[in-house]
Amino acid sequence: MESALDYWSAKALLEWQVELGATEALCEAPVDRYALQPPAPKAQPGQTAGQMPGQKAGKKLGTPPPMPPKPKPVDPVVEAQKQAAAASGLPSLRAALEGFSHCELKMGARNLVFADGQAGARVMVIGEAPGREEDQQGKPFVGAAGQMLDRMLAANDLARDKNVYITNVMPWRPQQNRDPSAEEIAMMVPFLERHVALAQPDFLVLMGNISCQAVLGRRGITRLRGQWGEAWGKPVLPMFHPAYLLRQPEHKRTTWGDLLELKARLGAAN
Ligand code: URA
């Protein structure tokens, strides 16, 4: 290209740019990257599209690099279904939960609370979510509500070191013991269903509303308690949660009746 500048003026301009901090010559013509994408200049005779006047053929100027493709959004429930289905035993189900990264409760929890008691027992108790003590020890129902649960089970000759298996809907403690959200429950249901299938109990006992929501798809423990239902091919008995009984001891009487109901079924199915 024919330059209108003489050598010395061009040199002075270049030195001035270096003084301002320019370190590299990128292209022959300036590109204003703040301006909107200008329409592609019309090709002149003998010039290819996208080629600036004076630019050598084959080199495009000012074309932004292509954006990397956006990652596809993941549905945590579908992800949970895949991972739970792939678990061939309780240890691999536990490992799948340990690797599941879509539930934010996991970030605030100290430990995964998977289960306690005897896998393969005839009765499987499903609680709601770990509290502080459970989070610290990595075991379900070890705090005050757990001691209450142990007393309730003992009335049926059930004990976790003998003949009962215990888990929760949520394996991680919700901060400030808040109720888990509907989304958090939904993403744990595939794991819970697989847990039941792998533990193979004869009866499920659901402690409180969160467990009823997860297993039966509805709440209302005052109406549901003591009524046998069915889920995942198993007879299911909802009961008041032991923590609720600690706060409202007047409901221990009805719960005693529910425990006798369970005892009768255990005896009848023997
Ligand atoms: N309440 C629950 O539902 N589960 C626990 O493990 C402890 C308290």
PDB file of C-alpha atoms and ligand atoms in Angstrom:
ATOM      1  CA  MET A   1       0.000   0.000   0.000  1.00  0.00           C
ATOM      2  CA  GLU A   2       1.255   3.456  -0.894  1.00  0.00           C
ATOM      3  CA  SER A   3       1.874   5.444   2.347  1.00  0.00           C
ATOM      4  CA  ALA A   4       1.153   9.184   2.610  1.00  0.00           C
ATOM      5  CA  LEU A   5       3.600   9.416   5.545  1.00  0.00           C
ATOM      6  CA  ASP A   6       7.306   9.860   5.167  1.00  0.00           C
ATOM      7  CA  TYR A   7       9.643   7.485   7.007  1.00  0.00           C
ATOM      8  CA  TRP A   8      10.402   9.876   9.903  1.00  0.00           C
ATOM      9  CA  SER A   9       6.759  10.798  10.589  1.00  0.00           C
ATOM     10  CA  ALA A  10       5.768   7.088  10.526  1.00  0.00           C
ATOM     11  CA  LYS A  11       8.647   6.270  12.913  1.00  0.00           C
ATOM     12  CA  ALA A  12       7.619   9.079  15.311  1.00  0.00           C
ATOM     13  CA  LEU A  13       4.001   7.836  15.315  1.00  0.00           C
ATOM     14  CA  LEU A  14       5.129   4.281  15.997  1.00  0.00           C
ATOM     15  CA  GLU A  15       7.346   5.381  18.887  1.00  0.00           C
ATOM     16  CA  TRP A  16       4.459   7.381  20.324  1.00  0.00           C
ATOM     17  CA  GLN A  17       2.232   4.244  20.265  1.00  0.00           C
ATOM     18  CA  VAL A  18       4.980   2.203  21.946  1.00  0.00           C
ATOM     19  CA  GLU A  19       5.196   4.891  24.629  1.00  0.00           C
ATOM     20  CA  LEU A  20       1.424   4.527  25.181  1.00  0.00           C
ATOM     21  CA  GLY A  21       1.887   0.814  25.800  1.00  0.00           C
ATOM     22  CA  ALA A  22       1.342  -0.803  22.428  1.00  0.00           C
ATOM     23  CA  THR A  23       3.440  -3.952  22.343  1.00  0.00           C
ATOM     24  CA  GLU A  24       2.169  -5.822  19.315  1.00  0.00           C
ATOM     25  CA  ALA A  25       1.007  -5.074  15.823  1.00  0.00           C
ATOM     26  CA  LEU A  26      -2.063  -7.213  15.286  1.00  0.00           C
ATOM     27  CA  CYS A  27      -3.370  -6.072  11.970  1.00  0.00           C
ATOM     28  CA  GLU A  28      -2.991  -3.333   9.469  1.00  0.00           C
ATOM     29  CA  ALA A  29      -6.362  -1.659  10.112  1.00  0.00           C
ATOM     30  CA  PRO A  30      -7.824  -0.823  13.571  1.00  0.00           C
ATOM     31  CA  VAL A  31     -10.791  -2.876  14.850  1.00  0.00           C
ATOM     32  CA  ASP A  32     -13.342  -1.229  17.127  1.00  0.00           C
ATOM     33  CA  ARG A  33     -14.520  -4.204  19.191  1.00  0.00           C
ATOM     34  CA  TYR A  34     -16.990  -2.088  21.156  1.00  0.00           C
ATOM     35  CA  ALA A  35     -18.941  -1.185  18.060  1.00  0.00           C
ATOM     36  CA  LEU A  36     -21.722  -3.472  16.940  1.00  0.00           C
ATOM     37  CA  GLN A  37     -20.726  -6.051  14.394  1.00  0.00           C
ATOM     38  CA  PRO A  38     -20.556  -3.977  11.210  1.00  0.00           C
ATOM     39  CA  PRO A  39     -22.165  -5.335   8.095  1.00  0.00           C
ATOM     40  CA  ALA A  40     -19.653  -7.275   6.070  1.00  0.00           C
ATOM     41  CA  PRO A  41     -18.110  -4.898   3.534  1.00  0.00           C
ATOM     42  CA  LYS A  42     -19.105  -5.504  -0.010  1.00  0.00           C
ATOM     43  CA  ALA A  43     -16.379  -7.182  -1.940  1.00  0.00           C
ATOM     44  CA  GLN A  44     -14.752  -4.912  -4.523  1.00  0.00           C
ATOM     45  CA  PRO A  45     -13.873  -6.341  -7.887  1.00  0.00           C
ATOM     46  CA  GLY A  46     -10.855  -8.593  -7.298  1.00  0.00           C
ATOM     47  CA  GLN A  47     -11.454  -8.630  -3.513  1.00  0.00           C
ATOM     48  CA  THR A  48     -13.001 -11.569  -1.567  1.00  0.00           C
ATOM     49  CA  ALA A  49     -15.835 -11.122   1.013  1.00  0.00           C
ATOM     50  CA  GLY A  50     -14.565 -10.176   4.498  1.00  0.00           C
ATOM     51  CA  GLN A  51     -11.308  -8.831   3.071  1.00  0.00           C
ATOM     52  CA  MET A  52     -10.487  -5.227   4.065  1.00  0.00           C
ATOM     53  CA  PRO A  53      -9.211  -2.888   1.394  1.00  0.00           C
ATOM     54  CA  GLY A  54      -5.475  -3.330   1.307  1.00  0.00           C
ATOM     55  CA  GLN A  55      -5.641  -6.604   3.223  1.00  0.00           C
ATOM     56  CA  LYS A  56      -4.029  -9.628   1.693  1.00  0.00           C
ATOM     57  CA  ALA A  57      -6.541 -12.208   0.432  1.00  0.00           C
ATOM     58  CA  GLY A  58      -7.215 -15.097   2.801  1.00  0.00           C
ATOM     59  CA  LYS A  59      -6.951 -13.098   6.072  1.00  0.00           C
ATOM     60  CA  LYS A  60     -10.251 -12.036   7.739  1.00  0.00           C
ATOM     61  CA  LEU A  61     -10.236  -9.098  10.136  1.00  0.00           C
ATOM     62  CA  GLY A  62     -12.335  -8.393  13.198  1.00  0.00           C
ATOM     63  CA  THR A  63     -14.156 -11.774  13.193  1.00  0.00           C
ATOM     64  CA  PRO A  64     -14.738 -12.769  16.823  1.00  0.00           C
ATOM     65  CA  PRO A  65     -13.773 -16.346  17.717  1.00  0.00           C
ATOM     66  CA  PRO A  66     -16.776 -18.741  17.889  1.00  0.00           C
ATOM     67  CA  MET A  67     -18.372 -19.048  21.357  1.00  0.00           C
ATOM     68  CA  PRO A  68     -17.882 -22.442  23.042  1.00  0.00           C
ATOM     69  CA  PRO A  69     -21.137 -24.457  23.043  1.00  0.00           C
ATOM     70  CA  LYS A  70     -23.302 -23.915  26.170  1.00  0.00           C
ATOM     71  CA  PRO A  71     -23.336 -26.982  28.471  1.00  0.00           C
ATOM     72  CA  LYS A  72     -26.732 -28.732  28.353  1.00  0.00           C
ATOM     73  CA  PRO A  73     -28.773 -28.187  31.563  1.00  0.00           C
ATOM     74  CA  VAL A  74     -28.924 -31.356  33.666  1.00  0.00           C
ATOM     75  CA  ASP A  75     -32.198 -32.575  35.183  1.00  0.00           C
ATOM     76  CA  PRO A  76     -31.184 -33.744  38.700  1.00  0.00           C
ATOM     77  CA  VAL A  77     -34.103 -36.200  38.888  1.00  0.00           C
ATOM     78  CA  VAL A  78     -33.135 -37.876  35.600  1.00  0.00           C
ATOM     79  CA  GLU A  79     -29.507 -37.940  36.759  1.00  0.00           C
ATOM     80  CA  ALA A  80     -30.581 -39.500  40.091  1.00  0.00           C
ATOM     81  CA  GLN A  81     -32.675 -42.117  38.255  1.00  0.00           C
ATOM     82  CA  LYS A  82     -29.687 -43.116  36.111  1.00  0.00           C
ATOM     83  CA  GLN A  83     -27.265 -43.296  39.010  1.00  0.00           C
ATOM     84  CA  ALA A  84     -29.658 -45.140  41.330  1.00  0.00           C
ATOM     85  CA  ALA A  85     -30.558 -47.686  38.637  1.00  0.00           C
ATOM     86  CA  ALA A  86     -26.860 -48.391  38.055  1.00  0.00           C
ATOM     87  CA  ALA A  87     -26.292 -49.319  41.725  1.00  0.00           C
ATOM     88  CA  SER A  88     -26.110 -53.082  42.024  1.00  0.00           C
ATOM     89  CA  GLY A  89     -25.877 -53.251  45.816  1.00  0.00           C
ATOM     90  CA  LEU A  90     -26.081 -51.089  48.948  1.00  0.00           C
ATOM     91  CA  PRO A  91     -22.352 -50.159  48.899  1.00  0.00           C
ATOM     92  CA  SER A  92     -22.612 -48.934  45.303  1.00  0.00           C
ATOM     93  CA  LEU A  93     -25.837 -47.047  46.107  1.00  0.00           C
ATOM     94  CA  ARG A  94     -24.012 -45.336  48.954  1.00  0.00           C
ATOM     95  CA  ALA A  95     -21.121 -44.510  46.614  1.00  0.00           C
ATOM     96  CA  ALA A  96     -23.591 -43.099  44.035  1.00  0.00           C
ATOM     97  CA  LEU A  97     -25.040 -40.781  46.697  1.00  0.00           C
ATOM     98  CA  GLU A  98     -21.546 -39.750  47.768  1.00  0.00           C
ATOM     99  CA  GLY A  99     -20.816 -38.740  44.173  1.00  0.00           C
ATOM    100  CA  PHE A 100     -24.170 -37.040  43.512  1.00  0.00           C
ATOM    101  CA  SER A 101     -23.498 -33.340  43.175  1.00  0.00           C
ATOM    102  CA  HIS A 102     -26.924 -31.880  42.331  1.00  0.00           C
ATOM    103  CA  CYS A 103     -28.326 -31.473  45.847  1.00  0.00           C
ATOM    104  CA  GLU A 104     -27.054 -28.345  47.537  1.00  0.00           C
ATOM    105  CA  LEU A 105     -27.730 -29.738  51.036  1.00  0.00           C
ATOM    106  CA  LYS A 106     -24.623 -31.834  50.514  1.00  0.00           C
ATOM    107  CA  MET A 107     -22.437 -28.690  50.565  1.00  0.00           C
ATOM    108  CA  GLY A 108     -23.498 -27.768  54.109  1.00  0.00           C
ATOM    109  CA  ALA A 109     -23.428 -31.301  55.552  1.00  0.00           C
ATOM    110  CA  ARG A 110     -20.531 -32.894  57.424  1.00  0.00           C
ATOM    111  CA  ASN A 111     -21.415 -36.470  56.580  1.00  0.00           C
ATOM    112  CA  LEU A 112     -23.590 -38.544  54.339  1.00  0.00           C
ATOM    113  CA  VAL A 113     -26.189 -40.295  56.499  1.00  0.00           C
ATOM    114  CA  PHE A 114     -26.988 -43.472  54.610  1.00  0.00           C
ATOM    115  CA  ALA A 115     -28.512 -46.099  56.913  1.00  0.00           C
ATOM    116  CA  ASP A 116     -28.206 -48.007  60.166  1.00  0.00           C
ATOM    117  CA  GLY A 117     -29.356 -51.415  61.357  1.00  0.00           C
ATOM    118  CA  GLN A 118     -29.739 -54.677  59.522  1.00  0.00           C
ATOM    119  CA  ALA A 119     -30.051 -54.590  55.747  1.00  0.00           C
ATOM    120  CA  GLY A 120     -32.459 -57.361  54.782  1.00  0.00           C
ATOM    121  CA  ALA A 121     -34.573 -56.936  57.951  1.00  0.00           C
ATOM    122  CA  ARG A 122     -38.336 -57.316  57.555  1.00  0.00           C
ATOM    123  CA  VAL A 123     -39.024 -53.748  58.713  1.00  0.00           C
ATOM    124  CA  MET A 124     -37.460 -50.699  57.095  1.00  0.00           C
ATOM    125  CA  VAL A 125     -38.046 -47.358  58.812  1.00  0.00           C
ATOM    126  CA  ILE A 126     -37.850 -44.234  56.658  1.00  0.00           C
ATOM    127  CA  GLY A 127     -37.319 -40.950  58.490  1.00  0.00           C
ATOM    128  CA  GLU A 128     -37.093 -37.426  57.134  1.00  0.00           C
ATOM    129  CA  ALA A 129     -33.595 -35.979  57.298  1.00  0.00           C
ATOM    130  CA  PRO A 130     -30.586 -36.024  59.633  1.00  0.00           C
ATOM    131  CA  GLY A 131     -30.340 -33.539  62.470  1.00  0.00           C
ATOM    132  CA  ARG A 132     -27.181 -32.249  64.150  1.00  0.00           C
ATOM    133  CA  GLU A 133     -26.149 -35.466  65.925  1.00  0.00           C
ATOM    134  CA  GLU A 134     -26.901 -37.612  62.860  1.00  0.00           C
ATOM    135  CA  ASP A 135     -24.847 -35.247  60.683  1.00  0.00           C
ATOM    136  CA  GLN A 136     -21.935 -35.494  63.132  1.00  0.00           C
ATOM    137  CA  GLN A 137     -22.026 -39.286  63.425  1.00  0.00           C
ATOM    138  CA  GLY A 138     -23.136 -40.147  59.865  1.00  0.00           C
ATOM    139  CA  LYS A 139     -25.951 -42.369  61.243  1.00  0.00           C
ATOM    140  CA  PRO A 140     -29.725 -41.880  61.169  1.00  0.00           C
ATOM    141  CA  PHE A 141     -31.785 -41.361  64.336  1.00  0.00           C
ATOM    142  CA  VAL A 142     -29.055 -41.124  66.966  1.00  0.00           C
ATOM    143  CA  GLY A 143     -30.249 -37.940  68.733  1.00  0.00           C
ATOM    144  CA  ALA A 144     -33.261 -37.442  71.020  1.00  0.00           C
ATOM    145  CA  ALA A 145     -35.741 -38.465  68.278  1.00  0.00           C
ATOM    146  CA  GLY A 146     -33.632 -41.561  67.662  1.00  0.00           C
ATOM    147  CA  GLN A 147     -33.839 -42.603  71.302  1.00  0.00           C
ATOM    148  CA  MET A 148     -37.600 -42.161  71.127  1.00  0.00           C
ATOM    149  CA  LEU A 149     -37.660 -44.276  67.941  1.00  0.00           C
ATOM    150  CA  ASP A 150     -35.642 -47.020  69.660  1.00  0.00           C
ATOM    151  CA  ARG A 151     -38.211 -47.105  72.504  1.00  0.00           C
ATOM    152  CA  MET A 152     -41.078 -47.310  69.998  1.00  0.00           C
ATOM    153  CA  LEU A 153     -39.390 -50.160  68.113  1.00  0.00           C
ATOM    154  CA  ALA A 154     -38.575 -52.031  71.324  1.00  0.00           C
ATOM    155  CA  ALA A 155     -42.330 -52.233  71.972  1.00  0.00           C
ATOM    156  CA  ASN A 156     -42.431 -54.490  68.883  1.00  0.00           C
ATOM    157  CA  ASP A 157     -39.316 -56.469  69.765  1.00  0.00           C
ATOM    158  CA  LEU A 158     -37.520 -54.516  67.069  1.00  0.00           C
ATOM    159  CA  ALA A 159     -33.995 -53.183  67.532  1.00  0.00           C
ATOM    160  CA  ARG A 160     -31.498 -51.783  65.069  1.00  0.00           C
ATOM    161  CA  ASP A 161     -28.777 -54.203  66.171  1.00  0.00           C
ATOM    162  CA  LYS A 162     -31.160 -57.116  65.570  1.00  0.00           C
ATOM    163  CA  ASN A 163     -34.018 -56.855  63.126  1.00  0.00           C
ATOM    164  CA  VAL A 164     -34.754 -53.404  61.757  1.00  0.00           C
ATOM    165  CA  TYR A 165     -33.207 -51.261  59.024  1.00  0.00           C
ATOM    166  CA  ILE A 166     -33.323 -47.451  59.237  1.00  0.00           C
ATOM    167  CA  THR A 167     -32.769 -44.713  56.683  1.00  0.00           C
ATOM    168  CA  ASN A 168     -33.993 -41.210  55.814  1.00  0.00           C
ATOM    169  CA  VAL A 169     -35.420 -39.559  52.702  1.00  0.00           C
ATOM    170  CA  MET A 170     -32.596 -37.011  52.758  1.00  0.00           C
ATOM    171  CA  PRO A 171     -29.068 -38.285  53.366  1.00  0.00           C
ATOM    172  CA  TRP A 172     -27.754 -34.771  54.159  1.00  0.00           C
ATOM    173  CA  ARG A 173     -28.734 -32.458  56.989  1.00  0.00           C
ATOM    174  CA  PRO A 174     -30.704 -29.390  55.876  1.00  0.00           C
ATOM    175  CA  GLN A 175     -29.244 -26.213  57.362  1.00  0.00           C
ATOM    176  CA  GLN A 176     -31.087 -25.076  60.515  1.00  0.00           C
ATOM    177  CA  ASN A 177     -33.112 -28.302  60.271  1.00  0.00           C
ATOM    178  CA  ARG A 178     -35.421 -26.704  57.691  1.00  0.00           C
ATOM    179  CA  ASP A 179     -37.785 -28.941  55.748  1.00  0.00           C
ATOM    180  CA  PRO A 180     -36.234 -30.157  52.488  1.00  0.00           C
ATOM    181  CA  SER A 181     -37.808 -28.530  49.417  1.00  0.00           C
ATOM    182  CA  ALA A 182     -40.031 -30.420  46.968  1.00  0.00           C
ATOM    183  CA  GLU A 183     -37.148 -30.380  44.434  1.00  0.00           C
ATOM    184  CA  GLU A 184     -34.678 -31.788  46.965  1.00  0.00           C
ATOM    185  CA  ILE A 185     -37.121 -34.559  47.900  1.00  0.00           C
ATOM    186  CA  ALA A 186     -37.829 -35.357  44.225  1.00  0.00           C
ATOM    187  CA  MET A 187     -34.149 -35.859  43.428  1.00  0.00           C
ATOM    188  CA  MET A 188     -33.747 -38.279  46.369  1.00  0.00           C
ATOM    189  CA  VAL A 189     -36.791 -40.427  45.535  1.00  0.00           C
ATOM    190  CA  PRO A 190     -34.995 -42.559  42.890  1.00  0.00           C
ATOM    191  CA  PHE A 191     -32.230 -43.312  45.412  1.00  0.00           C
ATOM    192  CA  LEU A 192     -34.769 -44.154  48.121  1.00  0.00           C
ATOM    193  CA  GLU A 193     -36.758 -46.437  45.827  1.00  0.00           C
ATOM    194  CA  ARG A 194     -33.560 -48.252  44.846  1.00  0.00           C
ATOM    195  CA  HIS A 195     -32.561 -48.425  48.527  1.00  0.00           C
ATOM    196  CA  VAL A 196     -35.841 -50.198  49.317  1.00  0.00           C
ATOM    197  CA  ALA A 197     -35.422 -52.579  46.360  1.00  0.00           C
ATOM    198  CA  LEU A 198     -31.892 -53.494  47.459  1.00  0.00           C
ATOM    199  CA  ALA A 199     -32.683 -53.828  51.197  1.00  0.00           C
ATOM    200  CA  GLN A 200     -35.763 -55.995  50.431  1.00  0.00           C
ATOM    201  CA  PRO A 201     -37.888 -55.362  53.546  1.00  0.00           C
ATOM    202  CA  ASP A 202     -41.401 -56.803  53.941  1.00  0.00           C
ATOM    203  CA  PHE A 203     -42.811 -53.578  55.445  1.00  0.00           C
ATOM    204  CA  LEU A 204     -42.033 -49.883  55.232  1.00  0.00           C
ATOM    205  CA  VAL A 205     -42.717 -47.589  58.187  1.00  0.00           C
ATOM    206  CA  LEU A 206     -42.871 -43.924  57.210  1.00  0.00           C
ATOM    207  CA  MET A 207     -42.038 -41.470  59.967  1.00  0.00           C
ATOM    208  CA  GLY A 208     -43.728 -38.101  59.390  1.00  0.00           C
ATOM    209  CA  ASN A 209     -44.796 -35.975  56.455  1.00  0.00           C
ATOM    210  CA  ILE A 210     -41.569 -35.760  54.432  1.00  0.00           C
ATOM    211  CA  SER A 211     -41.394 -39.567  54.200  1.00  0.00           C
ATOM    212  CA  CYS A 212     -45.079 -39.735  53.188  1.00  0.00           C
ATOM    213  CA  GLN A 213     -44.428 -37.077  50.541  1.00  0.00           C
ATOM    214  CA  ALA A 214     -41.441 -39.004  49.156  1.00  0.00           C
ATOM    215  CA  VAL A 215     -42.951 -42.495  49.217  1.00  0.00           C
ATOM    216  CA  LEU A 216     -46.720 -41.964  48.847  1.00  0.00           C
ATOM    217  CA  GLY A 217     -46.624 -38.614  47.030  1.00  0.00           C
ATOM    218  CA  ARG A 218     -48.848 -36.910  49.639  1.00  0.00           C
ATOM    219  CA  ARG A 219     -48.758 -35.305  53.058  1.00  0.00           C
ATOM    220  CA  GLY A 220     -51.228 -35.061  55.910  1.00  0.00           C
ATOM    221  CA  ILE A 221     -49.788 -37.356  58.558  1.00  0.00           C
ATOM    222  CA  THR A 222     -52.742 -36.806  60.917  1.00  0.00           C
ATOM    223  CA  ARG A 223     -55.024 -38.487  58.363  1.00  0.00           C
ATOM    224  CA  LEU A 224     -52.470 -40.920  56.923  1.00  0.00           C
ATOM    225  CA  ARG A 225     -51.095 -42.350  60.177  1.00  0.00           C
ATOM    226  CA  GLY A 226     -52.187 -45.848  61.046  1.00  0.00           C
ATOM    227  CA  GLN A 227     -53.603 -46.468  57.523  1.00  0.00           C
ATOM    228  CA  TRP A 228     -51.833 -49.171  55.535  1.00  0.00           C
ATOM    229  CA  GLY A 229     -50.954 -48.160  52.007  1.00  0.00           C
ATOM    230  CA  GLU A 230     -48.736 -49.571  49.290  1.00  0.00           C
ATOM    231  CA  ALA A 231     -45.682 -48.212  47.534  1.00  0.00           C
ATOM    232  CA  TRP A 232     -42.988 -49.785  45.376  1.00  0.00           C
ATOM    233  CA  GLY A 233     -44.708 -53.167  45.848  1.00  0.00           C
ATOM    234  CA  LYS A 234     -44.502 -53.070  49.671  1.00  0.00           C
ATOM    235  CA  PRO A 235     -47.089 -52.522  52.440  1.00  0.00           C
ATOM    236  CA  VAL A 236     -46.479 -49.086  53.962  1.00  0.00           C
ATOM    237  CA  LEU A 237     -47.518 -47.784  57.386  1.00  0.00           C
ATOM    238  CA  PRO A 238     -47.259 -44.026  58.101  1.00  0.00           C
ATOM    239  CA  MET A 239     -46.761 -42.969  61.727  1.00  0.00           C
ATOM    240  CA  PHE A 240     -46.200 -39.791  63.687  1.00  0.00           C
ATOM    241  CA  HIS A 241     -42.536 -38.836  63.675  1.00  0.00           C
ATOM    242  CA  PRO A 242     -40.770 -39.550  67.007  1.00  0.00           C
ATOM    243  CA  ALA A 243     -39.634 -35.889  67.191  1.00  0.00           C
ATOM    244  CA  TYR A 244     -43.300 -34.847  66.972  1.00  0.00           C
ATOM    245  CA  LEU A 245     -44.161 -37.269  69.777  1.00  0.00           C
ATOM    246  CA  LEU A 246     -41.483 -35.657  71.948  1.00  0.00           C
ATOM    247  CA  ARG A 247     -43.190 -32.294  71.401  1.00  0.00           C
ATOM    248  CA  GLN A 248     -46.774 -33.618  71.543  1.00  0.00           C
ATOM    249  CA  PRO A 249     -46.702 -36.597  73.949  1.00  0.00           C
ATOM    250  CA  GLU A 250     -50.516 -36.825  73.903  1.00  0.00           C
ATOM    251  CA  HIS A 251     -50.172 -38.531  70.479  1.00  0.00           C
ATOM    252  CA  LYS A 252     -48.114 -41.394  71.927  1.00  0.00           C
ATOM    253  CA  ARG A 253     -51.349 -43.240  72.644  1.00  0.00           C
ATOM    254  CA  THR A 254     -52.471 -43.378  68.985  1.00  0.00           C
ATOM    255  CA  THR A 255     -48.914 -44.259  67.946  1.00  0.00           C
ATOM    256  CA  TRP A 256     -48.981 -47.164  70.387  1.00  0.00           C
ATOM    257  CA  GLY A 257     -52.029 -48.426  68.471  1.00  0.00           C
ATOM    258  CA  ASP A 258     -50.118 -48.063  65.168  1.00  0.00           C
ATOM    259  CA  LEU A 259     -47.225 -50.063  66.599  1.00  0.00           C
ATOM    260  CA  LEU A 260     -49.594 -52.847  67.657  1.00  0.00           C
ATOM    261  CA  GLU A 261     -50.959 -52.825  64.111  1.00  0.00           C
ATOM    262  CA  LEU A 262     -47.428 -53.337  62.779  1.00  0.00           C
ATOM    263  CA  LYS A 263     -46.820 -56.089  65.315  1.00  0.00           C
ATOM    264  CA  ALA A 264     -49.989 -57.881  64.205  1.00  0.00           C
ATOM    265  CA  ARG A 265     -48.941 -57.714  60.547  1.00  0.00           C
ATOM    266  CA  LEU A 266     -45.454 -58.963  61.368  1.00  0.00           C
ATOM    267  CA  GLY A 267     -46.948 -61.870  63.309  1.00  0.00           C
ATOM    268  CA  ALA A 268     -49.546 -62.633  60.628  1.00  0.00           C
ATOM    269  CA  ALA A 269     -46.964 -62.637  57.845  1.00  0.00           C
ATOM    270  CA  ASN A 270     -44.594 -64.898  59.767  1.00  0.00           C
TER     271      ASN A 270
HETATM  272  N1  URA B   1     -35.211 -37.151  62.302  1.00  0.00           N
HETATM  273  C1  URA B   1     -35.245 -37.898  61.187  1.00  0.00           C
HETATM  274  O1  URA B   1     -36.234 -37.929  60.466  1.00  0.00           O
HETATM  275  N2  URA B   1     -34.177 -38.615  60.913  1.00  0.00           N
HETATM  276  C2  URA B   1     -33.073 -38.629  61.641  1.00  0.00           C
HETATM  277  O2  URA B   1     -32.135 -39.324  61.289  1.00  0.00           O
HETATM  278  C3  URA B   1     -33.071 -37.842  62.806  1.00  0.00           C
HETATM  279  C4  URA B   1     -34.141 -37.117  63.121  1.00  0.00           C
END
